[in-house]
Coordinates of C-alpha atoms and ligand atoms in Angstrom, one line a residue:
M1 CA -23.6 -168.8 -40.9
I2 CA -21.7 -166.7 -38.4
E3 CA -20.2 -168.2 -35.2
V4 CA -18.3 -166.1 -32.7
H5 CA -16.6 -167.9 -29.8
H6 CA -15.2 -166.1 -26.8
L7 CA -13.8 -163.2 -28.9
T8 CA -11.7 -160.8 -26.9
K9 CA -9.9 -157.7 -28.1
R10 CA -7.6 -155.6 -26.0
Y11 CA -6.0 -152.3 -26.9
G12 CA -3.2 -152.0 -24.4
R13 CA -5.1 -151.9 -21.1
V14 CA -8.5 -151.3 -22.6
T15 CA -10.6 -154.4 -23.2
A16 CA -12.8 -153.3 -26.1
V17 CA -14.4 -156.8 -26.6
D18 CA -14.6 -159.1 -23.7
D19 CA -15.4 -162.8 -24.2
V20 CA -18.1 -162.2 -26.7
S21 CA -20.0 -165.3 -28.2
F22 CA -23.0 -165.4 -30.4
R23 CA -24.2 -167.1 -33.6
V24 CA -26.2 -165.9 -36.5
E25 CA -28.3 -168.3 -38.6
R26 CA -28.5 -168.3 -42.3
G27 CA -30.9 -165.6 -43.6
E28 CA -31.2 -164.0 -40.2
I29 CA -30.9 -160.3 -39.5
L30 CA -29.2 -159.8 -36.2
G31 CA -29.0 -156.4 -34.5
F32 CA -25.9 -155.5 -32.6
L33 CA -27.1 -153.0 -30.1
G34 CA -25.0 -151.1 -27.6
P35 CA -24.1 -147.6 -26.3
N36 CA -21.1 -145.7 -27.6
G37 CA -17.9 -147.4 -27.0
A38 CA -19.6 -150.8 -26.3
G39 CA -17.4 -152.6 -28.8
K40 CA -19.6 -152.9 -31.8
T41 CA -17.2 -151.6 -34.4
T42 CA -14.3 -153.5 -32.9
T43 CA -16.3 -156.8 -33.1
M44 CA -17.3 -156.0 -36.7
R45 CA -13.8 -155.2 -37.7
I46 CA -12.6 -158.5 -36.4
L47 CA -15.4 -160.4 -38.1
T48 CA -14.6 -158.8 -41.4
G49 CA -10.9 -159.6 -41.1
Y50 CA -9.8 -156.0 -40.7
M51 CA -8.3 -156.5 -37.4
P52 CA -6.9 -159.5 -35.4
A53 CA -8.5 -160.6 -32.1
T54 CA -6.5 -160.9 -28.9
D55 CA -8.3 -164.2 -28.2
G56 CA -11.2 -166.4 -29.3
R57 CA -12.3 -167.4 -32.8
A58 CA -15.0 -166.8 -35.3
T59 CA -16.2 -168.5 -38.5
V60 CA -18.1 -166.8 -41.3
A61 CA -19.9 -169.0 -44.0
G62 CA -18.0 -172.0 -42.7
Y63 CA -14.5 -170.3 -42.9
D64 CA -12.4 -169.5 -39.9
I65 CA -11.7 -165.8 -40.3
F66 CA -8.1 -166.2 -38.9
D67 CA -7.1 -169.4 -40.7
K68 CA -9.0 -168.8 -44.0
P69 CA -9.3 -165.0 -44.1
I70 CA -9.5 -164.8 -47.9
D71 CA -12.2 -167.3 -48.3
A72 CA -14.2 -165.7 -45.4
K73 CA -13.7 -162.2 -46.8
K74 CA -15.0 -163.2 -50.3
R75 CA -18.3 -164.0 -48.7
I76 CA -18.6 -160.8 -46.7
G77 CA -19.9 -157.4 -47.6
Y78 CA -18.8 -154.8 -45.1
L79 CA -20.1 -151.3 -44.6
P80 CA -17.6 -149.7 -42.2
E81 CA -18.4 -146.9 -39.9
T82 CA -16.8 -144.5 -42.4
P83 CA -17.5 -145.7 -46.0
P84 CA -14.2 -146.2 -47.8
L85 CA -14.8 -144.0 -50.9
Y86 CA -12.3 -142.6 -53.3
P87 CA -13.1 -138.8 -53.6
D88 CA -11.8 -138.5 -57.2
M89 CA -13.9 -141.3 -58.6
T90 CA -17.5 -140.9 -59.7
V91 CA -20.0 -143.2 -58.0
R92 CA -20.2 -145.4 -61.1
E93 CA -16.5 -145.6 -61.5
Y94 CA -16.0 -146.4 -57.8
L95 CA -18.7 -149.2 -57.9
D96 CA -17.2 -150.5 -61.1
F97 CA -13.8 -150.5 -59.4
V98 CA -15.1 -152.3 -56.3
A99 CA -16.9 -154.8 -58.5
R100 CA -13.7 -155.7 -60.2
L101 CA -11.8 -155.9 -56.9
K102 CA -14.4 -158.2 -55.5
G103 CA -14.2 -160.5 -58.5
V104 CA -17.5 -159.8 -60.2
P105 CA -17.1 -161.3 -63.8
S106 CA -16.6 -158.5 -66.3
K107 CA -19.6 -159.3 -68.4
E108 CA -21.9 -159.0 -65.4
K109 CA -20.2 -155.9 -64.0
K110 CA -22.1 -153.2 -65.8
E111 CA -25.5 -154.7 -65.0
R112 CA -24.5 -155.3 -61.4
V113 CA -23.4 -151.7 -60.9
T114 CA -26.6 -150.4 -62.4
S115 CA -28.9 -152.7 -60.3
V116 CA -27.0 -151.9 -57.1
M117 CA -27.2 -148.2 -57.7
A118 CA -31.0 -148.5 -58.3
R119 CA -31.4 -150.6 -55.1
T120 CA -29.5 -148.2 -52.9
H121 CA -31.1 -145.1 -54.6
V122 CA -27.9 -143.5 -55.8
A123 CA -28.5 -143.7 -59.6
D124 CA -29.1 -140.0 -59.7
M125 CA -25.6 -139.4 -58.4
A126 CA -23.9 -141.9 -60.7
D127 CA -21.7 -139.3 -62.4
R128 CA -21.0 -137.2 -59.3
H129 CA -17.5 -137.5 -57.7
C130 CA -17.6 -139.4 -54.4
G131 CA -15.8 -136.5 -52.7
K132 CA -18.7 -134.3 -53.5
L133 CA -21.5 -136.5 -52.1
S134 CA -23.6 -135.5 -49.1
K135 CA -23.2 -137.7 -46.0
G136 CA -26.4 -139.6 -46.7
Y137 CA -25.3 -140.4 -50.2
R138 CA -21.9 -141.5 -49.0
Q139 CA -23.6 -143.9 -46.7
R140 CA -25.7 -145.3 -49.5
V141 CA -22.8 -145.7 -51.8
G142 CA -21.1 -147.4 -48.9
L143 CA -24.0 -149.8 -48.7
A144 CA -23.9 -150.3 -52.5
Q145 CA -20.2 -151.3 -52.4
A146 CA -21.0 -153.8 -49.6
I147 CA -23.6 -155.6 -51.6
I148 CA -22.0 -155.3 -55.1
H149 CA -20.6 -158.9 -55.2
N150 CA -23.8 -160.3 -53.7
P151 CA -22.1 -161.7 -50.6
E152 CA -23.7 -164.3 -48.4
V153 CA -23.0 -162.3 -45.3
L154 CA -23.4 -158.5 -44.7
I155 CA -21.8 -156.7 -41.8
L156 CA -23.2 -153.2 -41.6
D157 CA -21.8 -150.8 -39.1
E158 CA -24.6 -148.3 -38.4
P159 CA -26.1 -148.4 -41.9
T160 CA -28.6 -145.6 -41.2
A161 CA -26.2 -143.2 -39.5
G162 CA -26.5 -139.7 -41.1
L163 CA -29.6 -140.5 -43.2
D164 CA -32.7 -138.4 -43.2
P165 CA -36.0 -140.0 -42.1
K166 CA -37.1 -140.9 -45.6
Q167 CA -33.7 -142.5 -46.4
I168 CA -33.8 -144.3 -43.1
I169 CA -37.1 -146.0 -44.0
E170 CA -35.8 -146.8 -47.5
T171 CA -32.6 -148.3 -46.1
R172 CA -34.4 -150.3 -43.5
E173 CA -36.6 -151.7 -46.3
L174 CA -33.6 -152.4 -48.4
I175 CA -32.0 -154.3 -45.5
R176 CA -35.1 -156.2 -44.7
G177 CA -35.3 -157.1 -48.4
L178 CA -31.7 -158.4 -48.3
G179 CA -32.5 -160.6 -45.3
G180 CA -33.4 -164.2 -46.2
D181 CA -31.0 -164.3 -49.1
H182 CA -28.3 -162.8 -47.0
T183 CA -27.2 -163.2 -43.4
I184 CA -26.9 -159.8 -41.9
V185 CA -25.4 -158.3 -38.8
L186 CA -26.1 -154.6 -38.3
S187 CA -25.0 -152.4 -35.5
T188 CA -27.0 -149.5 -34.2
H189 CA -27.9 -147.6 -31.1
I190 CA -31.3 -146.7 -32.5
L191 CA -33.9 -148.9 -30.8
P192 CA -36.7 -148.7 -33.4
E193 CA -34.1 -149.9 -35.9
V194 CA -33.7 -153.3 -34.2
A195 CA -37.4 -153.6 -33.5
Q196 CA -38.3 -153.0 -37.1
T197 CA -35.5 -154.6 -38.9
C198 CA -34.0 -157.4 -36.8
Q199 CA -35.2 -160.9 -35.9
R200 CA -32.8 -161.1 -33.0
V201 CA -30.7 -158.7 -30.9
V202 CA -27.4 -159.0 -29.2
I203 CA -27.0 -156.2 -26.6
I204 CA -23.4 -155.4 -25.8
N205 CA -22.2 -153.2 -23.1
K206 CA -18.6 -152.4 -22.1
G207 CA -17.4 -155.2 -24.4
R208 CA -19.7 -157.9 -22.9
V209 CA -22.8 -159.5 -24.2
V210 CA -25.6 -158.6 -21.7
A211 CA -28.6 -160.0 -23.5
V212 CA -29.5 -162.1 -26.6
D213 CA -33.0 -162.6 -27.7
T214 CA -35.8 -161.5 -30.1
P215 CA -36.9 -157.9 -29.7
D216 CA -40.3 -159.3 -28.5
N217 CA -38.9 -161.6 -25.9
L218 CA -36.5 -159.0 -24.6
T219 CA -39.4 -156.7 -23.9
A220 CA -41.4 -159.4 -22.3
R221 CA -38.6 -161.2 -20.5
L222 CA -37.6 -158.4 -18.2
K223 CA -41.1 -157.8 -17.0
G224 CA -41.7 -159.5 -13.6
A225 CA -45.1 -161.1 -13.5
E226 CA -47.6 -160.8 -16.3
T227 CA -49.4 -157.5 -16.4
M228 CA -52.5 -156.8 -18.5
Y229 CA -54.0 -153.5 -19.3
V230 CA -57.8 -153.6 -19.2
Q231 CA -60.2 -150.8 -20.2
V232 CA -63.8 -151.3 -19.1
D233 CA -67.0 -149.3 -19.5
S234 CA -68.7 -150.4 -16.3
G235 CA -71.3 -147.7 -16.3
G236 CA -69.7 -146.1 -13.3
A237 CA -69.3 -149.2 -11.2
D238 CA -65.9 -150.0 -9.7
A239 CA -64.6 -153.0 -11.6
A240 CA -61.5 -153.4 -9.4
P241 CA -63.0 -155.7 -6.8
V242 CA -64.5 -157.9 -9.5
L243 CA -61.2 -158.3 -11.3
S244 CA -59.3 -158.8 -8.1
A245 CA -61.5 -161.7 -7.1
L246 CA -60.6 -163.7 -10.3
P247 CA -58.4 -166.8 -9.8
G248 CA -54.8 -166.0 -10.7
V249 CA -55.0 -162.3 -10.3
V250 CA -52.5 -160.9 -7.9
R251 CA -53.1 -157.2 -8.0
V252 CA -55.4 -154.7 -9.7
A253 CA -54.4 -151.0 -9.9
P254 CA -56.7 -148.4 -11.4
S255 CA -54.7 -146.4 -13.9
E256 CA -57.2 -144.0 -15.5
Q257 CA -60.8 -142.9 -15.3
R258 CA -62.8 -140.9 -18.0
G259 CA -66.5 -140.7 -17.3
T260 CA -67.7 -144.3 -17.1
L261 CA -64.6 -145.6 -18.7
A262 CA -61.9 -147.0 -16.4
G263 CA -58.5 -148.5 -17.1
Y264 CA -56.8 -151.0 -14.8
E265 CA -53.4 -152.7 -14.6
V266 CA -54.1 -156.3 -13.8
E267 CA -51.1 -158.3 -12.6
S268 CA -51.4 -162.1 -12.6
E269 CA -49.3 -165.0 -11.3
R270 CA -46.2 -165.6 -13.4
G271 CA -46.9 -167.7 -16.5
R272 CA -50.7 -167.6 -16.0
D273 CA -52.8 -166.1 -18.7
V274 CA -56.0 -164.6 -17.2
R275 CA -57.2 -162.9 -20.3
R276 CA -60.2 -165.3 -20.9
E277 CA -61.4 -165.0 -17.3
L278 CA -61.0 -161.2 -17.4
A279 CA -63.0 -160.9 -20.6
R280 CA -65.7 -163.3 -19.5
S281 CA -66.3 -161.7 -16.1
I282 CA -66.5 -158.2 -17.7
V283 CA -68.8 -159.2 -20.5
N284 CA -71.0 -161.4 -18.2
R285 CA -71.7 -158.3 -16.1
G286 CA -72.9 -156.5 -19.2
W287 CA -70.0 -154.1 -19.1
G288 CA -68.1 -153.0 -22.2
L289 CA -64.6 -154.5 -22.7
L290 CA -62.8 -151.8 -24.7
E291 CA -59.2 -152.9 -24.4
L292 CA -57.3 -155.9 -23.1
R293 CA -53.6 -156.1 -23.9
P294 CA -50.3 -157.3 -22.2
M295 CA -48.2 -154.4 -20.8
R296 CA -44.5 -154.7 -21.7
M297 CA -41.4 -152.7 -21.1
S298 CA -40.4 -150.7 -24.1
L299 CA -37.2 -151.8 -25.8
E300 CA -35.8 -148.6 -24.6
E301 CA -36.4 -149.5 -21.0
V302 CA -35.0 -152.9 -21.5
F303 CA -31.9 -151.4 -23.2
L304 CA -31.3 -149.0 -20.3
Q305 CA -31.9 -151.8 -17.8
V306 CA -29.4 -154.2 -19.3
T307 CA -26.8 -151.6 -20.1
T308 CA -26.8 -150.0 -16.7
E309 CA -26.8 -153.1 -14.6
E310 CA -25.6 -156.5 -15.6
I311 CA -28.2 -159.2 -15.7
P312 CA -27.8 -162.9 -16.1
E313 CA -28.4 -164.0 -19.7
E314 CA -30.8 -166.8 -18.8
T315 CA -33.9 -165.9 -16.9
P316 CA -33.3 -167.6 -13.5
T317 CA -36.0 -169.8 -12.1
D318 CA -35.1 -168.9 -8.5
P319 CA -37.9 -166.5 -7.4
G320 CA -35.5 -164.4 -5.4
A321 CA -33.3 -163.8 -8.4
Q322 CA -36.4 -163.1 -10.5
G323 CA -37.4 -160.4 -8.0
S324 CA -34.1 -158.6 -8.5
M325 CA -34.8 -158.4 -12.3
D326 CA -38.3 -156.9 -11.8
P327 CA -38.1 -153.3 -12.8
R328 CA -40.7 -152.4 -10.2
T329 CA -38.6 -153.7 -7.3
E330 CA -35.5 -152.1 -8.7
G331 CA -36.9 -148.6 -8.7
E332 CA -35.7 -146.1 -11.3
V333 CA -33.2 -147.1 -13.8
P334 CA -30.4 -144.6 -13.7
V335 CA -29.8 -142.8 -16.9
A336 CA -26.2 -141.8 -17.3
Ligands
LIG1 N1 -7.7 -148.2 -32.1 C1 -8.0 -148.1 -30.9 N2 -7.1 -148.0 -29.9 C2 -7.5 -147.9 -28.6 N3 -8.8 -148.1 -28.1 C3 -9.7 -148.2 -29.0 C4 -9.4 -148.3 -30.5 N4 -10.6 -148.4 -31.1 C5 -11.5 -148.5 -30.2 N5 -11.0 -148.4 -28.9 C6 -11.8 -148.5 -27.7 O1 -12.5 -149.7 -27.7 C7 -13.8 -149.5 -27.1 C8 -14.9 -150.0 -28.1 O2 -14.9 -149.1 -29.2 P1 -15.8 -149.4 -30.5 O3 -15.4 -148.4 -31.5 O4 -15.7 -150.8 -30.8 O5 -17.3 -149.1 -29.8 P2 -18.7 -148.9 -30.6 O6 -19.6 -149.8 -29.9 O7 -18.5 -149.1 -32.0 O8 -19.0 -147.4 -30.3 P3 -19.9 -146.3 -31.2 O9 -21.3 -146.6 -30.9 O10 -19.4 -145.0 -30.6 O11 -19.5 -146.5 -32.6 C9 -13.9 -148.1 -26.7 O12 -13.6 -148.0 -25.4 C10 -12.8 -147.4 -27.6 O13 -12.4 -146.3 -27.0
LIG2 MG1 -18.9 -148.0 -33.7

């Protein structure tokens, strides 16, 4: 639905977007994640036809945004970083105006404005002037104008910026509800947002794409070997030697001890799932198996890792290169 090929944007000597490529499938919600100044807004402005690129190309809903900008723009709803509201219009007048501008047929307009106001929870402000709205309401009216013509593609630049926690949850639900029918790209630097809303994530840093994957794979991928957390009630016995002796287990590190309960981090050979063996050996000894789960890096750790050092996009099969991606051999990730 959206294809971006080698997009580059230079402002004088600053390269804001540097050879960025990605695609978004129909109905998908893609998170565009990156620190301040990464190039998120610039990429979105180019995709929505608000700004030319220096190089590269992009298609939206089958239309090249540079060759067929009008056809492409008709199919896009855009929430810019600062919603483009007219201060002297009421919310209803403004949405009515945008609906007309975006070609909503006049007999459908009234109903469309009403339903969009309900969906974005702005109906109680329908007769308030846009200039007198709070930031959160401005943001929601911005979202309302983006979806008023029911576009196939939504490009949302930090849709939850400035919202209170309740509004954030409502907006995330709204966006999730729009996915499926709509193809959505949203930018954010809020990590729970991508984990909760997006099916796939593009992480961008200094204008370059540094990772593309599902939130789940991102957190799993950067882990070196597989590590499980196991909690056992062994009645006081040391379970470490038993777990270490299992085939495929590379290392066992005790992590906590409370009375007869003990937690262990069990590292296994890469790609080898030792959960069955772990469970069987614990239960066969008559011990209690209280917890058994894979340990993963948090999305936050992944984000810091990929934005503070560049990693290859594909996981290399060369064990040497793998080692350099292992957070445990890299030491602390510097936080700027
Ligand atoms: N009009 C402009 N002229 C010159 N440089 C610009 C302009 N707009 C953006 N830049 C630069 O381009 C880079 C990318 O900016 P952009 O606004 O796309 O980042 P962003 O990822 O949206 O950041 P944020 O999270 O702060 O919104 C930055 O270095 C910024 O300073
Ligand atoms: Mg921005």
